[in-house]
Tab-separated table of C-alpha atoms and ligand atoms in Angstrom:
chain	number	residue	atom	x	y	z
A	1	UNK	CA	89.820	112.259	52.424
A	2	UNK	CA	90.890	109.140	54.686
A	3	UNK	CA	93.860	109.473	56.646
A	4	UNK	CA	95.527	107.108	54.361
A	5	UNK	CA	94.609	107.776	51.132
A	6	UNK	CA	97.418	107.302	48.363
A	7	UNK	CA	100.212	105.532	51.085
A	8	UNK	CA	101.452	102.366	50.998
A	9	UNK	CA	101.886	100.823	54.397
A	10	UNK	CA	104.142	97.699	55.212
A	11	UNK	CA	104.088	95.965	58.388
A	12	UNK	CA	105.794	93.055	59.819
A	13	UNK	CA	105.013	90.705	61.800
A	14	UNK	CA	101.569	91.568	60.643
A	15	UNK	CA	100.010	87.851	61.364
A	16	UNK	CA	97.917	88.187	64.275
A	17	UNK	CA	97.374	90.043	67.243
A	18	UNK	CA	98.743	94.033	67.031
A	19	UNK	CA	100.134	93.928	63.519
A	20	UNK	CA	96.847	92.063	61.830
A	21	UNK	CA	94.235	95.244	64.042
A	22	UNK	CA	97.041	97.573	62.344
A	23	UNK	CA	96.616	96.439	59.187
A	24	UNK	CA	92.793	95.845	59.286
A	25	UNK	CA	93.014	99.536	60.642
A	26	UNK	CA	94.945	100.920	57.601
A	27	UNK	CA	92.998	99.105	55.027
A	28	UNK	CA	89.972	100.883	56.477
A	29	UNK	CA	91.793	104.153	56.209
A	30	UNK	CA	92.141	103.782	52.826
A	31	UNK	CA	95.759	102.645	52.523
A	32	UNK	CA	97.675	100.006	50.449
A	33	UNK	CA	98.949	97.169	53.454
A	34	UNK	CA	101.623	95.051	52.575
A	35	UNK	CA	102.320	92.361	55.810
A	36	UNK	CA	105.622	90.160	56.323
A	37	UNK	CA	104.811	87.402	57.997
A	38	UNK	CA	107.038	84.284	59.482
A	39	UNK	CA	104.236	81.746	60.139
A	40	UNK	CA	102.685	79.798	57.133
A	41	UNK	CA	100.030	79.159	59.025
A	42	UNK	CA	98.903	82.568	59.279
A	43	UNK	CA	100.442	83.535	55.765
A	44	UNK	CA	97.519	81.365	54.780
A	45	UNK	CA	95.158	83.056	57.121
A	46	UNK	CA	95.998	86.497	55.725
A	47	UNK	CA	95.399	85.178	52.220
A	48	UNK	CA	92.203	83.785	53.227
A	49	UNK	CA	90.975	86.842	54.481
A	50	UNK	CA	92.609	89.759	52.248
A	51	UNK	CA	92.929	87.935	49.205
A	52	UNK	CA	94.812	90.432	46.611
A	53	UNK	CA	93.981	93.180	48.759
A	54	UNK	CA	96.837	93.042	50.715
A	55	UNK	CA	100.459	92.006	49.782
A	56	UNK	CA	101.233	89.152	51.902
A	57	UNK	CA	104.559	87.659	51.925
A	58	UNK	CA	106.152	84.851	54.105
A	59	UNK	CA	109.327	85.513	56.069
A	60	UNK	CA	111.849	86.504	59.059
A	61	UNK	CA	112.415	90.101	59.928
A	62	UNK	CA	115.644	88.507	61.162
A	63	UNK	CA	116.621	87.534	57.597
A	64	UNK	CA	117.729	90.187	54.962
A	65	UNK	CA	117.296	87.836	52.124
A	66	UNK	CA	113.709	87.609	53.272
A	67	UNK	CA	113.346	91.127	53.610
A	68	UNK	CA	115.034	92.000	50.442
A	69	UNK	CA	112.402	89.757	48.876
A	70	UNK	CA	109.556	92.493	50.575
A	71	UNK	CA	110.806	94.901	49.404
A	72	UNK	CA	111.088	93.628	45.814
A	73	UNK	CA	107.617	92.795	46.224
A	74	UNK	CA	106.520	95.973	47.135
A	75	UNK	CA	108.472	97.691	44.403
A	76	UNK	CA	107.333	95.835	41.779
A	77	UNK	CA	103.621	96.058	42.870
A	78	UNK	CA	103.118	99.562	44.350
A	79	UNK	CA	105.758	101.353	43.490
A	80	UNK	CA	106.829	103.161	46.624
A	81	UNK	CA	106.539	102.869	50.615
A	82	UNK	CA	105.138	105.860	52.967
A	83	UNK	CA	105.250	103.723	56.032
A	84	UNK	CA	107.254	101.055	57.758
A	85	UNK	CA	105.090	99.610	60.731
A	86	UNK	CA	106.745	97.103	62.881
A	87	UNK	CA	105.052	95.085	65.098
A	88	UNK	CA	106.523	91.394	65.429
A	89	UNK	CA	108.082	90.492	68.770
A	90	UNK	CA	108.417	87.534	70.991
A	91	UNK	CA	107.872	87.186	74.827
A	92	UNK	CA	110.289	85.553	77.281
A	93	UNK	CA	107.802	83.974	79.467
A	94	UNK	CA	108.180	85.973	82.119
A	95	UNK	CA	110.474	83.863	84.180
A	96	UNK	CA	112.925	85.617	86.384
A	97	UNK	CA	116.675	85.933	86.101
A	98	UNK	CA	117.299	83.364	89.166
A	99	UNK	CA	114.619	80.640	87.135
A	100	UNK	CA	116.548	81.016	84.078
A	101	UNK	CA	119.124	78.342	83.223
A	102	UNK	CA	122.534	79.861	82.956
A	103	UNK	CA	123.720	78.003	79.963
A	104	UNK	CA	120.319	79.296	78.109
A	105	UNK	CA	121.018	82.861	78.859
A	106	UNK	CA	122.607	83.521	75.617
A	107	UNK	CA	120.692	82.217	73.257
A	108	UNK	CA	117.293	83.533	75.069
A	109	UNK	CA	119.009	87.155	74.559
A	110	UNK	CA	119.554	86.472	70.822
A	111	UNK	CA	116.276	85.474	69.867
A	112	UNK	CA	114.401	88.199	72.347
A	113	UNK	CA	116.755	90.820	70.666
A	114	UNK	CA	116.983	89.539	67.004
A	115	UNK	CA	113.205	89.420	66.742
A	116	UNK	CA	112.043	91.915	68.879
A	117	UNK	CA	115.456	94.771	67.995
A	118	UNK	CA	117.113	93.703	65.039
A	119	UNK	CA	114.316	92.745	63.208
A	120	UNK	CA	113.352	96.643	63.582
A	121	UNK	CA	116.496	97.695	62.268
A	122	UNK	CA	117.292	95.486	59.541
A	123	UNK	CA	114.021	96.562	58.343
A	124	UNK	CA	114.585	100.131	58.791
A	125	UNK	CA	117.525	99.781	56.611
A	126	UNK	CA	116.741	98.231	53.848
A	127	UNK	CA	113.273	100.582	53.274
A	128	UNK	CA	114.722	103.740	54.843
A	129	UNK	CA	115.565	104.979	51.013
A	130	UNK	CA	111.996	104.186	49.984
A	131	UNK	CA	110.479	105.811	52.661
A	132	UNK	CA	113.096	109.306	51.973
A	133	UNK	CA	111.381	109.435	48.795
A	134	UNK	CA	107.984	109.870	50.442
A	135	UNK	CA	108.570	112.192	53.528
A	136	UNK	CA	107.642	108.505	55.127
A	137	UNK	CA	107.068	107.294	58.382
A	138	UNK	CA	108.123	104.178	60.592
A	139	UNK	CA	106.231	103.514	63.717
A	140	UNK	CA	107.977	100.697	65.938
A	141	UNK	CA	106.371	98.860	68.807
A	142	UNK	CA	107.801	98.975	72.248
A	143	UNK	CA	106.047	98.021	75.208
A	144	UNK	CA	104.830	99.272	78.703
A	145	UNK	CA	108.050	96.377	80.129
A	146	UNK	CA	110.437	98.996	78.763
A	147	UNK	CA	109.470	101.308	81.335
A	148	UNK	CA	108.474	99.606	84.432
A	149	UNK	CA	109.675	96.079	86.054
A	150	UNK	CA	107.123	92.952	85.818
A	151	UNK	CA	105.623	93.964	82.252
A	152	UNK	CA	107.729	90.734	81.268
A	153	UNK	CA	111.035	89.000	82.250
A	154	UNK	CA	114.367	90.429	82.003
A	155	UNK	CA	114.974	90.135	78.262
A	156	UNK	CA	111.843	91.169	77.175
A	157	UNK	CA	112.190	94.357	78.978
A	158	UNK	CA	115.806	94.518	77.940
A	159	UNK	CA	114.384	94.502	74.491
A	160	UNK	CA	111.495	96.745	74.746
A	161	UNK	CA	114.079	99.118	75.792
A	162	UNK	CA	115.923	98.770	73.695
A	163	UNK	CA	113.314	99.412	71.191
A	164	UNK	CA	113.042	102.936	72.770
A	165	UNK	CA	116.321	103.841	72.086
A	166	UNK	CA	116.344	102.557	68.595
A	167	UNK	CA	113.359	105.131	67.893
A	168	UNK	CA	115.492	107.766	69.564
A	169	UNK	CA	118.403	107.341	67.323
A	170	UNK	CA	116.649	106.242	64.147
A	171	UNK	CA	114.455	109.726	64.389
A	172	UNK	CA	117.849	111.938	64.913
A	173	UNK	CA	119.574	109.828	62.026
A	174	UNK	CA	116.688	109.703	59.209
A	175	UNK	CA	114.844	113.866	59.866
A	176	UNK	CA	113.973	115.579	58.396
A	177	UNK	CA	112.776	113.047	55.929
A	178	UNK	CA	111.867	110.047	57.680
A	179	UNK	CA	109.853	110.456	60.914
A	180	UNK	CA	110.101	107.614	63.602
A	181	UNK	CA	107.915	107.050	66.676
A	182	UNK	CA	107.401	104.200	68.653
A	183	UNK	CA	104.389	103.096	70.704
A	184	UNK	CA	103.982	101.176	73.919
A	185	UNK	CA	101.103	99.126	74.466
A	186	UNK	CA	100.298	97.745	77.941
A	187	UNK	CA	98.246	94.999	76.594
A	188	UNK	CA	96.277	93.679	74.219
A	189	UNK	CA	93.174	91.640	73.607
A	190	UNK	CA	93.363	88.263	71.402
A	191	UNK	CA	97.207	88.231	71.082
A	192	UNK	CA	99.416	85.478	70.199
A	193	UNK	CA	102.655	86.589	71.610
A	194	UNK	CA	104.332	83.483	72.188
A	195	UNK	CA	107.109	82.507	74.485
A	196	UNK	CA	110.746	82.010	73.380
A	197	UNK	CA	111.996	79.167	71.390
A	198	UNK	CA	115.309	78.642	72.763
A	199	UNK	CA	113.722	77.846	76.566
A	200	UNK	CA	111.105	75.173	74.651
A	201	UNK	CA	108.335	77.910	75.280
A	202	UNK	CA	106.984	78.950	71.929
A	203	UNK	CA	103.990	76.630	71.987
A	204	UNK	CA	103.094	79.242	75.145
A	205	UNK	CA	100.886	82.313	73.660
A	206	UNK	CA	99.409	85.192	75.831
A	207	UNK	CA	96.300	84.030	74.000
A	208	UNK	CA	96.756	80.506	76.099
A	209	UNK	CA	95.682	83.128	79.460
A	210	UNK	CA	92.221	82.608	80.172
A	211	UNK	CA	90.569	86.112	78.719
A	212	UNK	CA	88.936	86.596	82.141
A	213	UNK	CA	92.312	86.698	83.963
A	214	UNK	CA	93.927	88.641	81.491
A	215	UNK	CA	90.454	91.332	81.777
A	216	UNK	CA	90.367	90.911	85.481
A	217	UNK	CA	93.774	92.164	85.580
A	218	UNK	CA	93.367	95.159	83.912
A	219	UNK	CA	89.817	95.726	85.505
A	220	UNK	CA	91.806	95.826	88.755
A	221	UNK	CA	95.156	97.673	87.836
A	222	UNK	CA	94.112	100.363	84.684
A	223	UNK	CA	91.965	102.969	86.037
A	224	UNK	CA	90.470	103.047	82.333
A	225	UNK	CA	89.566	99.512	83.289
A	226	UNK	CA	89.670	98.306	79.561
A	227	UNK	CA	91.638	95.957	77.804
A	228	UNK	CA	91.913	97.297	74.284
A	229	UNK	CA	92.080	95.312	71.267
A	230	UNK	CA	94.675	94.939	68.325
A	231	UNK	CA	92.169	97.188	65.936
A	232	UNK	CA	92.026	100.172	68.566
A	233	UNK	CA	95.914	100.813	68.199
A	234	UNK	CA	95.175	100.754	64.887
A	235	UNK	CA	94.000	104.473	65.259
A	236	UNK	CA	97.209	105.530	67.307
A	237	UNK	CA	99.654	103.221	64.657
A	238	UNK	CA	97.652	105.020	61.447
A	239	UNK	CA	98.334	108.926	62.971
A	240	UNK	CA	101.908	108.076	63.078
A	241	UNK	CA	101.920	106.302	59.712
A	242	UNK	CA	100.213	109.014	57.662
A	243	UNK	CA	101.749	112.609	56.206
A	244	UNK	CA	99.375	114.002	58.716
A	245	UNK	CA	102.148	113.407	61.797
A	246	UNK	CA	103.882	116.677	60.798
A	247	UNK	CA	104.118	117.258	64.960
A	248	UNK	CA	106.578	114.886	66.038
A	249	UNK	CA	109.294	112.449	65.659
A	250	UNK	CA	111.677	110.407	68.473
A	251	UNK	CA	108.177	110.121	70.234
A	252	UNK	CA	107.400	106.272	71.882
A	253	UNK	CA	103.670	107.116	72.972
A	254	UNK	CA	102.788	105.075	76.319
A	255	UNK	CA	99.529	103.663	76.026
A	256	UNK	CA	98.840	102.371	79.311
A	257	UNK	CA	94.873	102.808	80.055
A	258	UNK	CA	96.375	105.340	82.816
A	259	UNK	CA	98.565	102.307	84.371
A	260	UNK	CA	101.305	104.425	84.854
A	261	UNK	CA	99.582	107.489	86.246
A	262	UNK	CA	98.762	105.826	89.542
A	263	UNK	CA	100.948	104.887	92.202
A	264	UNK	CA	98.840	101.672	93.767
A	265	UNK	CA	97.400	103.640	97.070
A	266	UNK	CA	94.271	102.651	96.706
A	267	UNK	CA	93.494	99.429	96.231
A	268	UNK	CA	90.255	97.952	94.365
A	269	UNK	CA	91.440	94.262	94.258
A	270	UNK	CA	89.061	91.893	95.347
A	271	UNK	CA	89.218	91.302	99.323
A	272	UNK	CA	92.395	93.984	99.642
A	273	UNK	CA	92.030	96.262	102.681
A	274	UNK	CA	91.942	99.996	100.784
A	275	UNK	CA	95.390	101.671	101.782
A	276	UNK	CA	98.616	99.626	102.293
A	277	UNK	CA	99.984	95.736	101.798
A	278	UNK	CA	101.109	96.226	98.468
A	279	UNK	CA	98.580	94.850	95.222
A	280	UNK	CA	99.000	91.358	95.310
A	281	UNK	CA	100.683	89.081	92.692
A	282	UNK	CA	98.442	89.410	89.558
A	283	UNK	CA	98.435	85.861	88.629
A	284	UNK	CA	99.493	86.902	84.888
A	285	UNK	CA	102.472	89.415	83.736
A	286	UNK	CA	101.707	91.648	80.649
A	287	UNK	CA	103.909	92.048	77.992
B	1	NAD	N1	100.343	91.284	73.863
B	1	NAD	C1	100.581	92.277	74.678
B	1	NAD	O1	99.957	92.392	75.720
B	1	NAD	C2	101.634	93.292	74.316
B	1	NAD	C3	101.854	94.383	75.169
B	1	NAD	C4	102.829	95.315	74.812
B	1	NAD	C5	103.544	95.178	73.636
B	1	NAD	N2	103.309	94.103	72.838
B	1	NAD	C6	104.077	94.017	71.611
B	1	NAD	O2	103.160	94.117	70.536
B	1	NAD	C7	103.707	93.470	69.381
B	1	NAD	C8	102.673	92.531	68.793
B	1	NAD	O3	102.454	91.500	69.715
B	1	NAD	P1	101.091	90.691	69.792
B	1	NAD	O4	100.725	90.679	71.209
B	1	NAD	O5	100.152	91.178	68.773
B	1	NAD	O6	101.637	89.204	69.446
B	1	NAD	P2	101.339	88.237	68.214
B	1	NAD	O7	102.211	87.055	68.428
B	1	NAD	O8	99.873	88.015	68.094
B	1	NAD	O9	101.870	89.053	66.940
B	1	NAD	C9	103.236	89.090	66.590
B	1	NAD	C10	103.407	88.551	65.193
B	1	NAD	O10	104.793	88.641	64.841
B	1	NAD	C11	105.121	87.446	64.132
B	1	NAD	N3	106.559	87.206	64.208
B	1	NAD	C12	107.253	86.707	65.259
B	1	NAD	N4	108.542	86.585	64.943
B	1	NAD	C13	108.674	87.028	63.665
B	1	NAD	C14	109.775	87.100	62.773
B	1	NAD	N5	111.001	86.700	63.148
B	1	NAD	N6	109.565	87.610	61.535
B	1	NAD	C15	108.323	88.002	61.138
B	1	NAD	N7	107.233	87.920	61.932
B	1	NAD	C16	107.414	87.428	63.191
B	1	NAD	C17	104.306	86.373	64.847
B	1	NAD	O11	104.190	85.174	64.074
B	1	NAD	C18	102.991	87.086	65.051
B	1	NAD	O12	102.140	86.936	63.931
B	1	NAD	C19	104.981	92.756	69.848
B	1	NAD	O13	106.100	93.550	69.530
B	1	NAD	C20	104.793	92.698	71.362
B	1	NAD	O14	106.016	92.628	72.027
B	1	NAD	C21	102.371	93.159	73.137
């Protein structure tokens, strides 16, 4: 039997990048995948390439109208929910507190933390009764930022944090129904994340990065030297999903290709002596 056989699995912000691996992921696992979706651009993508395999709907994880709608949609066609996968977020280019303009500080913070937290909690509201009637599952994505500095700028981190905690609480509040982990990625291969709209950035994408800095970087820093893509979370995102996760809940797994379990003595950058001087400024940040 595939892992998920006989669930219905809805993620959002399932366009490109993390959420579109994931869904690939739990379509080959054998589940139903219904993906949210702001972009019409890559609504039409997702049509092109599912078809009426997969429910695809267009809309803002910010919006509970839109979300309302999903949920409608996922009523009326399947008939229940086992998992709630979130995966949209929204970088903030990295740039430091001192760079940012004062007057755009608080609409930066909205539109890290609407997208990248509230989006995860409207949506955990308005499915969390679906999911009770299942035993379900919600798996929300975090990041490696919410842990250590220069994984992003200061709202991005902020958020990622945040993110965290919302798995923390959400997990106490919903058991023993309604299990909810998080995951942290370090990075990932052909991603999209784009820069905020309120500092004129969202035309910026990680994807923009030449893919031999972005693989240099982790060649240098991860001692698993690998930068994994969108469809190899999909096997850490489908565990989590499934009825088989009967082992934990209030869980945000790091998955950091061992980032985290060094502490930068030894030095195999290019040129660097071997002990000492700090690692250099890696000439991109990861989200
Ligand atoms: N790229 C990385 O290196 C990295 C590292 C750690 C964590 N993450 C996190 O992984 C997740 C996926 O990021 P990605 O790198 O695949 O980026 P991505 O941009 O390729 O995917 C995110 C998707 O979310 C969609 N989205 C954005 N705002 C939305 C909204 N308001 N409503 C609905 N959908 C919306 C985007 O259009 C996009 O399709 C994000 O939460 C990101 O913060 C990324």
């Amino acid at each position: 039997m595939q892992l998920l056989e006989n669930h219905v699995v809805l993620i959002t912000g399932g366009g490109s990048g993390l959420g579109l691996g994931v869904a690939r992921h739990c379509l080959a696992e054998g589940a139903e995948v219904a993906i949210l979706e702001v972009s019409p651009g890559k609504v039409a993508d997702l049509e092109a390439e599912f078809g009426d395999r997969v429910l695809v709907r267009q809309g803002d994880v910010r919006s509970i109208d839109d979300l309302q709608a999903m949920r409608a949609a996922v009523e009326k066609r399947f008939g229940k929910l086992n998992a709630l996968i979130g995966t949209q977020g929204v970088f903030d280019g990295n740039l430091p507190l001192a760079e940012t303009p004062l007057e755009k500080i608080p609409s930066l913070f909205d539109e890290l933390f609407q997208v990248n937290v509230l989006g995860y909690i409207l949506s955990a509201k308005i499915f969390v009764d679906l999911l009770e009637q299942n035993d379900g599952a919600i798996v929300l994505t975090s990041s490696t930022a919410a842990y250590a500095a220069d994984g992003g700028g200061l709202f991005y981190s902020a958020s990622k944090g945040a993110v965290r905690s919302v798995v923390n609480q959400l997990a106490f509040e919903f058991a023993p129904r309604v299990r909810v982990n998080g995951i942290a990625p370090s990075g990932i291969a052909n991603s999209q994340l784009a820069g905020p709209r309120s500092l004129g950035m969202d035309h910026m994408k990680q994807s923009d990065i030449p893919k031999e800095n972005f693989l240099a970087q982790f060649q240098e820093l991860m001692p698993l030297k690998h930068l994994p893509t969108p469809e190899e979370y999909g096997w850490l995102y489908a565990f989590l999903a499934s009825g088989r996760n009967t082992l934990m809940t209030g869980q945000t797994i790091v998955a950091d290709q061992g980032l985290f379990n060094r502490a930068v003595l030894t030095q195999d950058l290019p040129g660097a002596d071997s002990v000492a001087g700090g690692i250099g400024k890696p000439e991109v940040s990861l989200a």
